[in-house]
Each structure stands twice: as structure tokens, then as C-alpha cells.
mmCIF file of C-alpha atoms and ligand atoms in Angstrom:
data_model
loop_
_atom_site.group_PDB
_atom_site.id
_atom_site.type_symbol
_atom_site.label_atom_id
_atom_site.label_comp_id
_atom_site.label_asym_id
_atom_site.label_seq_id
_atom_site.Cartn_x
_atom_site.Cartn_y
_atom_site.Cartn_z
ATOM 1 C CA UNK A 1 0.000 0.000 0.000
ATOM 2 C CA UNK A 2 1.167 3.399 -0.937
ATOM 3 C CA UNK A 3 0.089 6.971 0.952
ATOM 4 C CA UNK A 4 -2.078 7.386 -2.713
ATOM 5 C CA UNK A 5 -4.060 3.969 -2.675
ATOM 6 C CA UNK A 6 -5.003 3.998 1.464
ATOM 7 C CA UNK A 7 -8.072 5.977 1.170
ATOM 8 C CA UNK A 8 -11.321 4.105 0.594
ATOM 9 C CA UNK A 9 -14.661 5.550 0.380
ATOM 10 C CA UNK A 10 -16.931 3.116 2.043
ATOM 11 C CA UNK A 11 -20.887 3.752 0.942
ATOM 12 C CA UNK A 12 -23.037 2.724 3.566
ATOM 13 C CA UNK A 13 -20.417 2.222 6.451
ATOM 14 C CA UNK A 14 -21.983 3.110 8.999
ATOM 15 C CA UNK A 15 -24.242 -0.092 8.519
ATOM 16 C CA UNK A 16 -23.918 -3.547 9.502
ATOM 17 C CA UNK A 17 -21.229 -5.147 6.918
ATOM 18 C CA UNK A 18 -19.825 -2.203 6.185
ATOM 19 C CA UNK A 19 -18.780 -1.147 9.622
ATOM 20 C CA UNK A 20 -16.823 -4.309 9.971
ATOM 21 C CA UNK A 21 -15.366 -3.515 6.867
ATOM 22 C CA UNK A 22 -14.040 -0.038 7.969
ATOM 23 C CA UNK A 23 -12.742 -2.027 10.759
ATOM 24 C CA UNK A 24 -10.479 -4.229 9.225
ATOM 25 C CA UNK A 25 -9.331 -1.614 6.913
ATOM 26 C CA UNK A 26 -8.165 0.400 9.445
ATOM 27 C CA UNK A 27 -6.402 -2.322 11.101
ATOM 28 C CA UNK A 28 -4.109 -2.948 8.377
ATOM 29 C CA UNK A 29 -3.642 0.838 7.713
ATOM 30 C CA UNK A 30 -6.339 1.925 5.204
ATOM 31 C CA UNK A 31 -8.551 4.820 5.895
ATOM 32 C CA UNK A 32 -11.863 4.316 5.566
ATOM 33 C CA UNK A 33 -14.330 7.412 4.678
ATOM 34 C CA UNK A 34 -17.551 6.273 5.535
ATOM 35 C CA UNK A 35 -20.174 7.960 2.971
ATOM 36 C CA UNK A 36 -23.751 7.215 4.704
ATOM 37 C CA UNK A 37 -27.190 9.202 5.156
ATOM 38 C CA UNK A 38 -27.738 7.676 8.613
ATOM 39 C CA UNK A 39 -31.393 6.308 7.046
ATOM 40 C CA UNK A 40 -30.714 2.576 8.448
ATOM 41 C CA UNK A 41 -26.862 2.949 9.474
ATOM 42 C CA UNK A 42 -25.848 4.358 12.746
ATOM 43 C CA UNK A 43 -23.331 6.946 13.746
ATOM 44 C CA UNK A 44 -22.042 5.100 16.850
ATOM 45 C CA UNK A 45 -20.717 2.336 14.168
ATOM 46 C CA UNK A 46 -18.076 4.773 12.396
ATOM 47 C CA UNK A 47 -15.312 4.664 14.405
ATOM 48 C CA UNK A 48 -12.491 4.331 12.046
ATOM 49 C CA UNK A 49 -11.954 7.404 9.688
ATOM 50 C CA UNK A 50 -14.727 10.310 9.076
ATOM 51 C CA UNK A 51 -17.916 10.340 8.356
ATOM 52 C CA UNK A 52 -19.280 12.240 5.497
ATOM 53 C CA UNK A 53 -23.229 12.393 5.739
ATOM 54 C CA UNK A 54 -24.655 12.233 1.927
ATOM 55 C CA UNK A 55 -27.087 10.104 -0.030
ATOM 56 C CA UNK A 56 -26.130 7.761 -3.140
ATOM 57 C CA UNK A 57 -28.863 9.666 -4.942
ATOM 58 C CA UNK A 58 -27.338 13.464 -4.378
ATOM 59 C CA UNK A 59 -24.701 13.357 -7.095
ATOM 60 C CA UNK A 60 -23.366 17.094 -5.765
ATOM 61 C CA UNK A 61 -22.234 15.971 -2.712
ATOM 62 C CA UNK A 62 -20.792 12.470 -3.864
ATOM 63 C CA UNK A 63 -18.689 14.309 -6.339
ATOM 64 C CA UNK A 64 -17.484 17.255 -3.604
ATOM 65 C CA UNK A 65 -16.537 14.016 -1.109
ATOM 66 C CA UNK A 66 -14.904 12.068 -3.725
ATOM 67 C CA UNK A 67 -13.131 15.601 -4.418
ATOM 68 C CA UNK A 68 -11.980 16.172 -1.045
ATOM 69 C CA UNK A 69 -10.551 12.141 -0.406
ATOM 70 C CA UNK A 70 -9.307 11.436 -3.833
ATOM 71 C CA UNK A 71 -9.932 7.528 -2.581
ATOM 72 C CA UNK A 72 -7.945 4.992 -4.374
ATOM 73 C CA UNK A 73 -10.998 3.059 -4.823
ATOM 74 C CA UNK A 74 -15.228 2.344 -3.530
ATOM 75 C CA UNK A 75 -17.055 -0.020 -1.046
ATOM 76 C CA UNK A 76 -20.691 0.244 -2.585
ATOM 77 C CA UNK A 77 -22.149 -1.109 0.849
ATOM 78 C CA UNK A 78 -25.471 1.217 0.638
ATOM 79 C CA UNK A 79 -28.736 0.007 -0.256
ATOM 80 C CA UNK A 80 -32.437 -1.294 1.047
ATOM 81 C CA UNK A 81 -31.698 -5.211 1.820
ATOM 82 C CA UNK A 82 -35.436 -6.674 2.995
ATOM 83 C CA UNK A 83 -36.920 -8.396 0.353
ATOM 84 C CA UNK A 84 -40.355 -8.420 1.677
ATOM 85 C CA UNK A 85 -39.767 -4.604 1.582
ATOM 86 C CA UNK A 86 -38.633 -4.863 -1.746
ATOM 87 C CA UNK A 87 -41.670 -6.859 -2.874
ATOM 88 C CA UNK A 88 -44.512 -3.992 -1.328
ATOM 89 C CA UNK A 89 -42.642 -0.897 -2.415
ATOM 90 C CA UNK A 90 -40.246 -1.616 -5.295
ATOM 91 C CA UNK A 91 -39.917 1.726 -6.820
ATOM 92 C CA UNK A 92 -37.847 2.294 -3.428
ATOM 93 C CA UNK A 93 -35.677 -0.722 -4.143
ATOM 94 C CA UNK A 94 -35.186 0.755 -7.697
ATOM 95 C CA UNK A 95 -34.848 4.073 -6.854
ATOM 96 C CA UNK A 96 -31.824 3.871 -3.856
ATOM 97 C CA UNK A 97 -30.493 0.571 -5.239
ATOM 98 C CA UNK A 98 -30.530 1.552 -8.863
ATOM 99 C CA UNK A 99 -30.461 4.544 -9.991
ATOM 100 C CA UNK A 100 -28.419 5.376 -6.734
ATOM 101 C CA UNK A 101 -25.255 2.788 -7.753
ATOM 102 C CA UNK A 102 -26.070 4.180 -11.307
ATOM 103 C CA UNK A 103 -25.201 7.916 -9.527
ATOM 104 C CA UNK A 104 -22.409 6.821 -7.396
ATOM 105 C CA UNK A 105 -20.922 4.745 -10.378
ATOM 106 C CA UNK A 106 -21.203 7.888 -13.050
ATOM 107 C CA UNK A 107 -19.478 10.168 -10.862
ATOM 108 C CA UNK A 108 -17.006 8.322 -9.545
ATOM 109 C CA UNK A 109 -16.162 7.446 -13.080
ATOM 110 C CA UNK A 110 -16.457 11.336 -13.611
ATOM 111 C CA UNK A 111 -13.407 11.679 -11.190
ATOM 112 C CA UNK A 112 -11.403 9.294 -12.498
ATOM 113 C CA UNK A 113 -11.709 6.554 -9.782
ATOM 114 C CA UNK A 114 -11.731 3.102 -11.399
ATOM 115 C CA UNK A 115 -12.214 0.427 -8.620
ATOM 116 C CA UNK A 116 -15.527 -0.754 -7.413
ATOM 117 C CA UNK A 117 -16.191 -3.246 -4.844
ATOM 118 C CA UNK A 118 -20.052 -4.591 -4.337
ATOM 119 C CA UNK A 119 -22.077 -5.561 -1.974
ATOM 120 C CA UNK A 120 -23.955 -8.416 -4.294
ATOM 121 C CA UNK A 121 -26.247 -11.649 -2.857
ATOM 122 C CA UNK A 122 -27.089 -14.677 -3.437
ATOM 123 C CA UNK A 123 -30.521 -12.999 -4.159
ATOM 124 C CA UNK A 124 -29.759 -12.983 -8.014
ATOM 125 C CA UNK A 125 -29.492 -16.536 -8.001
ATOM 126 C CA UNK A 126 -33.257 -17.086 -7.218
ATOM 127 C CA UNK A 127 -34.793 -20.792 -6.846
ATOM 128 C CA UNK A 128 -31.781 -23.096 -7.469
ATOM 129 C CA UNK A 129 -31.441 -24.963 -10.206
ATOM 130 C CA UNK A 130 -28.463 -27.224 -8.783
ATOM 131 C CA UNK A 131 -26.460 -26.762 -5.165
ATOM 132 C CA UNK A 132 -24.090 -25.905 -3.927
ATOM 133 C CA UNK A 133 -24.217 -22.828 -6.189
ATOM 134 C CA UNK A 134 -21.418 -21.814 -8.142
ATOM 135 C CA UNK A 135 -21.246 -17.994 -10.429
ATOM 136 C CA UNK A 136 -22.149 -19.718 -13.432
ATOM 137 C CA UNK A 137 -25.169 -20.544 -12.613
ATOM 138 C CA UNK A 138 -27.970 -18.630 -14.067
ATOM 139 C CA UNK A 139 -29.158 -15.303 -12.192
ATOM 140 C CA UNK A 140 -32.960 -15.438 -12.110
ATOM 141 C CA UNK A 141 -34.177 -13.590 -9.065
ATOM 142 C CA UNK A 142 -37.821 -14.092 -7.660
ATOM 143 C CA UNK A 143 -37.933 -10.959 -5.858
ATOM 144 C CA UNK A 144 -37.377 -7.206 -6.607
ATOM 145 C CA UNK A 145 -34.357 -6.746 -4.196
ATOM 146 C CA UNK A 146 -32.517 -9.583 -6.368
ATOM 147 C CA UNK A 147 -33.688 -7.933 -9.444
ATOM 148 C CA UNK A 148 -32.142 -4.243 -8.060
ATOM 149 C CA UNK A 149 -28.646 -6.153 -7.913
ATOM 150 C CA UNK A 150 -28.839 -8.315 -10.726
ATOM 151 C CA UNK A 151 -29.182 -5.420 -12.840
ATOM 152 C CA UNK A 152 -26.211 -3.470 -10.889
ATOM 153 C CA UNK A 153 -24.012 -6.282 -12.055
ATOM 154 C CA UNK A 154 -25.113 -6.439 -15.432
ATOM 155 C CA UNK A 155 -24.103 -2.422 -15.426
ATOM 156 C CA UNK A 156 -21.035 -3.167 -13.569
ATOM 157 C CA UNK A 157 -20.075 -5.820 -16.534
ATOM 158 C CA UNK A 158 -21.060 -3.325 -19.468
ATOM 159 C CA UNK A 159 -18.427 -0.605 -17.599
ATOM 160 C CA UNK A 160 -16.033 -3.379 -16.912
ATOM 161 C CA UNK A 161 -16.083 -4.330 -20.710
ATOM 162 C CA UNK A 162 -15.918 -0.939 -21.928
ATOM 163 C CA UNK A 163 -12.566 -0.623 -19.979
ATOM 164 C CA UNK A 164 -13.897 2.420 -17.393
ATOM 165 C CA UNK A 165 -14.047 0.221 -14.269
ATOM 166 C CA UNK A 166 -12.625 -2.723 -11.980
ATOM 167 C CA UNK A 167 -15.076 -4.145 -9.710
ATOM 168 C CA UNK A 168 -15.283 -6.976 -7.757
ATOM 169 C CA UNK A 169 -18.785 -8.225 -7.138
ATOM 170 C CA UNK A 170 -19.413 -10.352 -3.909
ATOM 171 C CA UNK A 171 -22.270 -12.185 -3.621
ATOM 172 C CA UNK A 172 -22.963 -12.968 0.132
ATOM 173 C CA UNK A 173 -25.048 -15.614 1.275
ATOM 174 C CA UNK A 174 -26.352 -15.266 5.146
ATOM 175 C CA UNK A 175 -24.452 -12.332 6.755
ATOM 176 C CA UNK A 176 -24.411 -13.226 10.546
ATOM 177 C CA UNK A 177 -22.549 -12.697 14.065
ATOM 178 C CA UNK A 178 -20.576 -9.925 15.271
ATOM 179 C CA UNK A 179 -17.616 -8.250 15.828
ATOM 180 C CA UNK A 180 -15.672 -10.479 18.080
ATOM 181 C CA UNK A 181 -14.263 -7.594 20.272
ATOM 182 C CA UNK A 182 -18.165 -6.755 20.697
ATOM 183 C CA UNK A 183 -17.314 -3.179 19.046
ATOM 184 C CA UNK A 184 -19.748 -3.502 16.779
ATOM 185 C CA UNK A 185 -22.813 -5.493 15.625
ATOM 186 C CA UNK A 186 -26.332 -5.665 13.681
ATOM 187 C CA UNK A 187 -29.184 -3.342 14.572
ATOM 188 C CA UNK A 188 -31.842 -3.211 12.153
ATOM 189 C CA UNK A 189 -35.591 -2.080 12.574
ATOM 190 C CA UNK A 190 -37.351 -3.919 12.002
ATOM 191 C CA UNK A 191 -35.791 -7.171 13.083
ATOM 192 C CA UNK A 192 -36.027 -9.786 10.599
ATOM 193 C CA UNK A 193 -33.224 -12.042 10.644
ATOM 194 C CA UNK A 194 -33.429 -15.350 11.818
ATOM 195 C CA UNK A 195 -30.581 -15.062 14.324
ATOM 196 C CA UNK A 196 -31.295 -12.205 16.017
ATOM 197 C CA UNK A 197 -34.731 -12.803 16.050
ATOM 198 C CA UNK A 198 -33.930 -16.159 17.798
ATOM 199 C CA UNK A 199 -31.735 -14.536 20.443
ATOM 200 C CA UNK A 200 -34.681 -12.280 20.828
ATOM 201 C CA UNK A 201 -37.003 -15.106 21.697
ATOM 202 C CA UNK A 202 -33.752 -16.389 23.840
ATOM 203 C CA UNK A 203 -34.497 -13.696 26.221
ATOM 204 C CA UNK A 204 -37.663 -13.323 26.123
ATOM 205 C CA UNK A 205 -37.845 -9.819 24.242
ATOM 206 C CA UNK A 206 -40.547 -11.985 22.081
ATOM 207 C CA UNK A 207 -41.965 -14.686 22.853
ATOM 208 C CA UNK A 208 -41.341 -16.784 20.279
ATOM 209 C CA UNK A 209 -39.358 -17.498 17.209
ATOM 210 C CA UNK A 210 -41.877 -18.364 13.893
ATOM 211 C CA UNK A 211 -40.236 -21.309 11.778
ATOM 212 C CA UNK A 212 -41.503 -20.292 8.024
ATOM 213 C CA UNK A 213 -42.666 -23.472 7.031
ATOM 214 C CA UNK A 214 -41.794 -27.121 8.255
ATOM 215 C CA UNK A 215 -43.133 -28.439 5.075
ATOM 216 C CA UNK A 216 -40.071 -27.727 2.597
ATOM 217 C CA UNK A 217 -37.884 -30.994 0.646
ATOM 218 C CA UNK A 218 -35.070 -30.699 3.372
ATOM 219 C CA UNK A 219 -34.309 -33.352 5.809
ATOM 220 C CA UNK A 220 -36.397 -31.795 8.665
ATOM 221 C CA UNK A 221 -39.048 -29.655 6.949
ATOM 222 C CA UNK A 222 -37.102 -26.139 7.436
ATOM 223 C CA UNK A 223 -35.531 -24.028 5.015
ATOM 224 C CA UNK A 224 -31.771 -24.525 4.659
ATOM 225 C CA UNK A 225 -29.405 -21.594 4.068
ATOM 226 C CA UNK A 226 -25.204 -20.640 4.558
ATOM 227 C CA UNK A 227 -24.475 -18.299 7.428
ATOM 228 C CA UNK A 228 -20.793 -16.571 6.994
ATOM 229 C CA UNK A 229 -19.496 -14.615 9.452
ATOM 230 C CA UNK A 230 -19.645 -10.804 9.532
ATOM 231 C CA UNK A 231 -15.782 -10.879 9.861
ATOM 232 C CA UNK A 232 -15.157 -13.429 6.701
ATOM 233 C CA UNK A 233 -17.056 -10.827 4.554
ATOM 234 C CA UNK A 234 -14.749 -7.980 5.709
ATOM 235 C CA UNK A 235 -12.094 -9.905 5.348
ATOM 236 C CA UNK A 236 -12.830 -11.224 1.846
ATOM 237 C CA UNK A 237 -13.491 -6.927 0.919
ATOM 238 C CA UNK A 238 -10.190 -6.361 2.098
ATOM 239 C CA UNK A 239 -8.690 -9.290 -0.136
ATOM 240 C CA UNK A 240 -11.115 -8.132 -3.177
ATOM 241 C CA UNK A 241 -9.682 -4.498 -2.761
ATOM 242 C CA UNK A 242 -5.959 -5.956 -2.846
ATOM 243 C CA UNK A 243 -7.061 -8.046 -5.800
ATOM 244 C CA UNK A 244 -7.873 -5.223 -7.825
ATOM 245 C CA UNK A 245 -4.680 -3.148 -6.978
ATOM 246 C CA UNK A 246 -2.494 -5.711 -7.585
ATOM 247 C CA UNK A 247 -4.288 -5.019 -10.954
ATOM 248 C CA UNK A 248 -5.763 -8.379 -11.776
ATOM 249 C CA UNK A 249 -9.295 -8.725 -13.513
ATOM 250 C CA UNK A 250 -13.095 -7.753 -12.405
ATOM 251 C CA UNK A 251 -15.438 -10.622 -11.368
ATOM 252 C CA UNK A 252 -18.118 -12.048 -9.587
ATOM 253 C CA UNK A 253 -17.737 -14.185 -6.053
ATOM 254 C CA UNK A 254 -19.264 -16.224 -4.220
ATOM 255 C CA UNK A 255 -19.104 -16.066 -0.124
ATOM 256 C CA UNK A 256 -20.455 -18.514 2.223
ATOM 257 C CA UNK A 257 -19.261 -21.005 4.816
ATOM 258 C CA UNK A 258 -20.115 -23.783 1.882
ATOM 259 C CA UNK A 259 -21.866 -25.456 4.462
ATOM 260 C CA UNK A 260 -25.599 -25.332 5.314
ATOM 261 C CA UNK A 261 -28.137 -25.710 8.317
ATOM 262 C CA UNK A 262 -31.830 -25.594 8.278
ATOM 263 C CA UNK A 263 -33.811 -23.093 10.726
ATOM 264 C CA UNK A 264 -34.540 -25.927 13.108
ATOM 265 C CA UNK A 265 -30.482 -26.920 13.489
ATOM 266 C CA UNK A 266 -30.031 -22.773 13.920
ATOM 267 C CA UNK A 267 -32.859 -22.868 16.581
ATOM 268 C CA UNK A 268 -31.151 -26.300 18.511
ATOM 269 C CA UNK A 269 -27.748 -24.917 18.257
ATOM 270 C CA UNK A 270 -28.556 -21.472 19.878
ATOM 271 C CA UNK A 271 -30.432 -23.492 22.921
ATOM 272 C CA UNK A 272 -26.966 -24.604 23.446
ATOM 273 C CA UNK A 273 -24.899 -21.026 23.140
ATOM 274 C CA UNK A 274 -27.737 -19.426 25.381
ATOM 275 C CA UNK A 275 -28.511 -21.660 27.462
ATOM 276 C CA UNK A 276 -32.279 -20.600 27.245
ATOM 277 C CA UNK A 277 -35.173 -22.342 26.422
ATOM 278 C CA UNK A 278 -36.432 -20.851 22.729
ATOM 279 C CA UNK A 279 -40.191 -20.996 22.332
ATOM 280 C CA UNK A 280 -40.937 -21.948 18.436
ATOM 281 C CA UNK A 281 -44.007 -22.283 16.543
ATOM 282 C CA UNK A 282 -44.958 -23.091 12.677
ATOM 283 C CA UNK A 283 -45.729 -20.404 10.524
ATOM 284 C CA UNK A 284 -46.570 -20.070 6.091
ATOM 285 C CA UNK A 285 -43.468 -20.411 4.241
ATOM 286 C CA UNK A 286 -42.127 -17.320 3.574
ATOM 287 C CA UNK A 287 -43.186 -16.116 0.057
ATOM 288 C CA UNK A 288 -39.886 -16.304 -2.217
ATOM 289 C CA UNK A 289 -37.944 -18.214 0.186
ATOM 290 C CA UNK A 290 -35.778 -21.270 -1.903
ATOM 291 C CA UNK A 291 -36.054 -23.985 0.362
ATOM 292 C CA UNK A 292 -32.439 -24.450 0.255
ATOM 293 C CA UNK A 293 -29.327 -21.783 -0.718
ATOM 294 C CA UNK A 294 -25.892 -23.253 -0.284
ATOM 295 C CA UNK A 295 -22.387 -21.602 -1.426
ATOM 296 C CA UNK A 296 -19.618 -23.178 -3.674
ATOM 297 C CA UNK A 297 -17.260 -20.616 -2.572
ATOM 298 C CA UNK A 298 -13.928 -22.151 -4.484
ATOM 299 C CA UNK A 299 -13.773 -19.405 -7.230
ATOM 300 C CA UNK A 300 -13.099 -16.864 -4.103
ATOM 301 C CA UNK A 301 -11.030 -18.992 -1.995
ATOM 302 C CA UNK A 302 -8.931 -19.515 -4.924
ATOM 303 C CA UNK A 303 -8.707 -16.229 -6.706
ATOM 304 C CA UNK A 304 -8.891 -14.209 -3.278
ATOM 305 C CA UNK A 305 -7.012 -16.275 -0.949
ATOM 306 C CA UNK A 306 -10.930 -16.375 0.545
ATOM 307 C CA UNK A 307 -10.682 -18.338 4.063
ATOM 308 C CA UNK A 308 -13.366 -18.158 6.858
ATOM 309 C CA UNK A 309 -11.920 -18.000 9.987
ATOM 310 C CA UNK A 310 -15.237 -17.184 11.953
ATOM 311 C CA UNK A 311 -17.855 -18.772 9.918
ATOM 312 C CA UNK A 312 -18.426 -22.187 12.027
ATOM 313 C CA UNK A 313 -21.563 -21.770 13.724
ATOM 314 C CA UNK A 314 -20.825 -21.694 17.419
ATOM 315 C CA UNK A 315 -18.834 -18.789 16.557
ATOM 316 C CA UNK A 316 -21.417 -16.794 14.721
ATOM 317 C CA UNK A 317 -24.038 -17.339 17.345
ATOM 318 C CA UNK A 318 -21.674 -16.664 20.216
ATOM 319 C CA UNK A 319 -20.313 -13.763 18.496
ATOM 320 C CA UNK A 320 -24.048 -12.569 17.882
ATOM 321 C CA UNK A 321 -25.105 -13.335 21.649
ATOM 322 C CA UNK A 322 -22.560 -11.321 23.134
ATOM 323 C CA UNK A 323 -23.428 -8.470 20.848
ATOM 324 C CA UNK A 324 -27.151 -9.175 21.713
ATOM 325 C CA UNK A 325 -26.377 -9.015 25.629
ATOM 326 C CA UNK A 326 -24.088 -5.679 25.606
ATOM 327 C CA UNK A 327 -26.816 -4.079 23.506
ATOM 328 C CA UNK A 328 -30.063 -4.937 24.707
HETATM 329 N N1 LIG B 1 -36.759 -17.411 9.053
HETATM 330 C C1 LIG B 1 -37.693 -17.979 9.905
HETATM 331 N N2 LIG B 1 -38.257 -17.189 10.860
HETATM 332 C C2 LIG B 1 -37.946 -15.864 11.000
HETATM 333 C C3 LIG B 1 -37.006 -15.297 10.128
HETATM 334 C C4 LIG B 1 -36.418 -16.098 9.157
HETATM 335 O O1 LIG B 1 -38.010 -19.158 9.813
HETATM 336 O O2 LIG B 1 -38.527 -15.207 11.892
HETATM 337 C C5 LIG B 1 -36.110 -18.250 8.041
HETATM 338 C C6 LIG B 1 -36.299 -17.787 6.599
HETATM 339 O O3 LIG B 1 -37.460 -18.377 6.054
HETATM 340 C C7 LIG B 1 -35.016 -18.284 5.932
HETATM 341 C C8 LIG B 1 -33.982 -18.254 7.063
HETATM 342 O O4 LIG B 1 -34.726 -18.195 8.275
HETATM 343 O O5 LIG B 1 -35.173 -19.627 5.528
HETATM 344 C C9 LIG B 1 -33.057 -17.055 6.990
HETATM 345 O O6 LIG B 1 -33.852 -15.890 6.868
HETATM 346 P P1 LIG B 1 -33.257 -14.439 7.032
HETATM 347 O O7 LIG B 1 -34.413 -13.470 6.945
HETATM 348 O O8 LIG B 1 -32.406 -14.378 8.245
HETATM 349 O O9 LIG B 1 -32.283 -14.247 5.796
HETATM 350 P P2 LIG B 1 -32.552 -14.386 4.211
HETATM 351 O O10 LIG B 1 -32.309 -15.843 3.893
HETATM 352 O O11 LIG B 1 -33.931 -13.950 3.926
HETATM 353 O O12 LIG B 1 -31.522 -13.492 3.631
#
């Protein structure tokens, strides 16, 4: 790293995954310039480099931050992330997802600044054709937040292709724990993750955790999906950012733990981390929920040097209990 490639503007850092980003980077000596309107992130979570309060959508004040930094390249963490959200207001998912990456992207490409890192899911994959999932297989989202990013990577690919950008596009699979120093952690309102919502029930904040269908093709009825630490996704940002200044190609990645549990397994496991009884009962399925999402994550283990470190599950929910407990 030189003094002209440390400074990173991080969209949407003062959220969940891209807090622990801004952690990491700091750590090994980046600075991280957290660009966030504070509409779901929180100011207590930037801790490690300034925070410039703008909107994705407010192309004046992008352009007079990415003025003042100079940043040697962008996190793109900011955008709307429910999907039932996304399926009752969708102009919202188009508008901030959209046509704000479509903003950020034309005028950081205005000043000149070439690398792009993305926040991408497993959304665009949509109902599974085969598992464990690997890039190639075909993006056909069943929901409008999918849609939103399936069409930011088909922009990022034209760019790519026309030789104005670099990005690395990370497609996460179930973002989950917490910062292990307990610095940092989820907060989202409304709640509705399955692990935090568990822990909730843990403690009696509700009084039970709903199971979304008992009824799906998976060994014990419940829906299947790969949790990956909070930490392993930083980490793999910080190894997609190195990627791209050691000037080697764009792409599209997989993350995940490659391994999956079902709801039930999540529910029996955190019994044991809490210690608590959990009160469940059997909702409807979800609408849009695959019964099963699992990663092949080999393409970024190979090409990033990809490892989780944090990803196994006693980990995540330990990591996500202590957060829970300090917080409450
Ligand atoms: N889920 C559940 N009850 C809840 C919340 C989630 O059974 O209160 C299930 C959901 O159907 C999915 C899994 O837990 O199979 C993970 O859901 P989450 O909303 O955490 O993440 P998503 O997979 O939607 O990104």
C-alpha cells in the first residue's frame, strides 16, 4: 500500500457489513471514509476514519466528497436489503439501489476513480437450479431486491467491458454474528433475521421465534441456508480491494461457509450457546424463500485467498449473543 491507494470511500459504512469492513481496513492501515445518510446505518458504528453524511442519490455531494478524499478506490455497501420490503414498495428498491449505484458509479467514473467493490447476494441466483451454487449458474431472481442487484451487475459488466471500471462483485449468502471484540454489531428495525430474532425469543424480548414453514424438501421440513461470518465478509473486501490493486481482472464471487443448516439446526444450536429455552411455533413459508441456498465458494477462496476463519456456527451465534447481551 502506498500513501495514494489507502483511502477508501466506504458507501453505507456506517451499517452492519460495512462497519466491519471499515474495521479491518483500518487495522491494516487503510482509511476508511464512511459515505452514509444515517437512514438505516448508525453513527455510533463509524469509528475508524470520518464520516461524510450524503445520499447515493445526491450526485453534488458524492462528487465534492470524492473531491476532497481522492480515494484509491469504492465499497458500494449502501442500499435497502429486505426483500419483503422490496416486494410492497419496489420503486424504493429501484430508486436507492438503482439509480443510486447508477449515480455513485457515473461520478465516480467522472473523477477518475476506477475500482468498485459490491455488496452483491445470493438474491440474483433465485430458486436453485443445482447446489451448492457456483457464479455460473444462471441469475434469475424471484424478488425485486434480487432484481435491483442483478441489474447493478449487469451495469457493472457493461463498464467493466468498456474498460472504465474494476469491480469486484461479492455475492454474500447469510451475513451473521458480530464483531468479536463486541465493538460492533447488527441493529436493524425492524428485526427480521433469523438469528437475532432467535436470540430475541432467547431472552424473552418476544416470545417466540416463527419457523416459516416445516413443510419444505429438506431433511427436517425447514428451510436450509449458509451463514458466513460478519468478519469473513470484511475480510474477503479487504482481499477483493488488494485483488484489484495488484491489478488483476473484475469478477463475480461467491461467499459462504459452503456449508448449510436448516432453521430448526439454527434454533437447537442457539439453545446450546444461550442456554435458554427458545419458544418456536410453525408459521406459512415465507413467500420467495428457496427452500435451500448453499455456497460453492472455491472461485473466491482460490482467486482471493478467501478463508473463513469465523464462519463455524458456534462462533457466529456466540459472536451474535454477546453483541445481543451488551446491547439490549
Ligand atoms: N426465518 C424464519 N423465521 C424468521 C425469520 C427467518 O423461519 O422469523 C427463516 C427464513 O425463512 C429463511 C432463514 O430463516 O429460511 C433465513 O432468513 P433471514 O431473513 O435471516 O435471511 P434471508 O435468507 O432472507 O436473507
Amino acid at each position: 500500500m502506498t500513501a495514494e491507494n489507502k483511502t477508501i470511500i466506504v458507501t453505507g459504512g456506517a451499517g452492519y457489513i460495512g462497519s466491519h469492513a471499515c474495521k479491518l481496513l483500518a487495522n491494516v492501515g487503510y482509511l476508511p471514509v464512511v459515505y452514509d445518510n444515517l437512514s438505516r446505518g448508525h453513527d455510533w458504528a463509524v469509528k475508524w476514519g470520518p464520516l461524510e453524511k450524503g445520499d447515493i442519490l445526491d450526485p453534488d455531494r458524492l462528487g465534492e466528497v470524492i473531491k476532497k478524499y481522492q480515494p484509491d478506490a469504492i465499497m458500494h455497501f449502501a442500499a435497502f436489503a429486505y426483500v419483503g420490503e422490496s416486494v410492497n414498495n419496489p420503486i424504493l428498491y429501484y430508486q436507492n439501489n438503482v439509480v443510486g449505484t447508477y449515480t455513485l458509479l457515473r461520478v465516480m467514473l467522472e473523477h477518475g476513480i476506477e475500482k468498485f467493490i459490491f455488496s452483491s447476494t445470493c438474491a440474483v441466483y433465485g430458486e436453485p437450479d443445482t447446489l451448492p451454487l457456483t457464479e455460473s449458474h444462471k441469475k434469475q431472481p424471484v424478488n425485486p431486491y434480487g432484481n435491483t442487484k442483478a441489474i447493478i451487475e449487469t451495469m457493472l459488466e457493461d463498464l467493466a467491458a468498456g474498460g472504465q471500471l474494476k469491480f469486484i462483485s461479492l455475492r454474500y449468502f447469510n451475513a451473521a454474528g458480530a464483531d468479536l471484540d463486541g465493538e460492533i454489531g447488527d441493529s436493524h428495525d425492524p428485526e427480521t433475521h433469523l438469528i437475532p430474532l432467535i436470540l430475541n425469543a432467547a431472552d424473552g424480548k418476544i416470545p417466540e421465534i416463527e419457523i416459516y414453514g416445516n413443510d419444505y424438501e429438506t431433511p427436517d421440513g425447514t428451510c436450509i441456508r449458509d451463514y458466513i461470518h460478519v468478519n469473513d465478509l470484511a475480510d474477503a473486501h479487504l482481499r477483493a480491494l488488494q485483488y484489484l490493486q495488484e491489478g488483476n481482472p473484475s469478477g463475480f464471487y461467491n461467499l459462504g461457509s459452503e456449508t448449510g443448516y436448516s432453521v430448526q439446526e439454527i434454533i437447537n444450536a442457539a439453545k446450546l450457546v444461550t442456554g435458554k429455552p427458545i419458544k418456536t411455533c410453525i408459521s406459512p413459508r415465507r413467500p420467495g424463500d428457496p427452500p435451500a441456498l448453499v455456497a460453492n465458494a472455491s472461485k473466491a477462496k482460490q482467486e482471493l485467498g478467501f478463508n473463513p476463519q469465523n464462519s463455524d456456527l458456534d462462533t457466529i451465534l456466540t459472536s451474535a449473543w454477546n453483541w445481543h447481551n451488551d446491547n439490549r
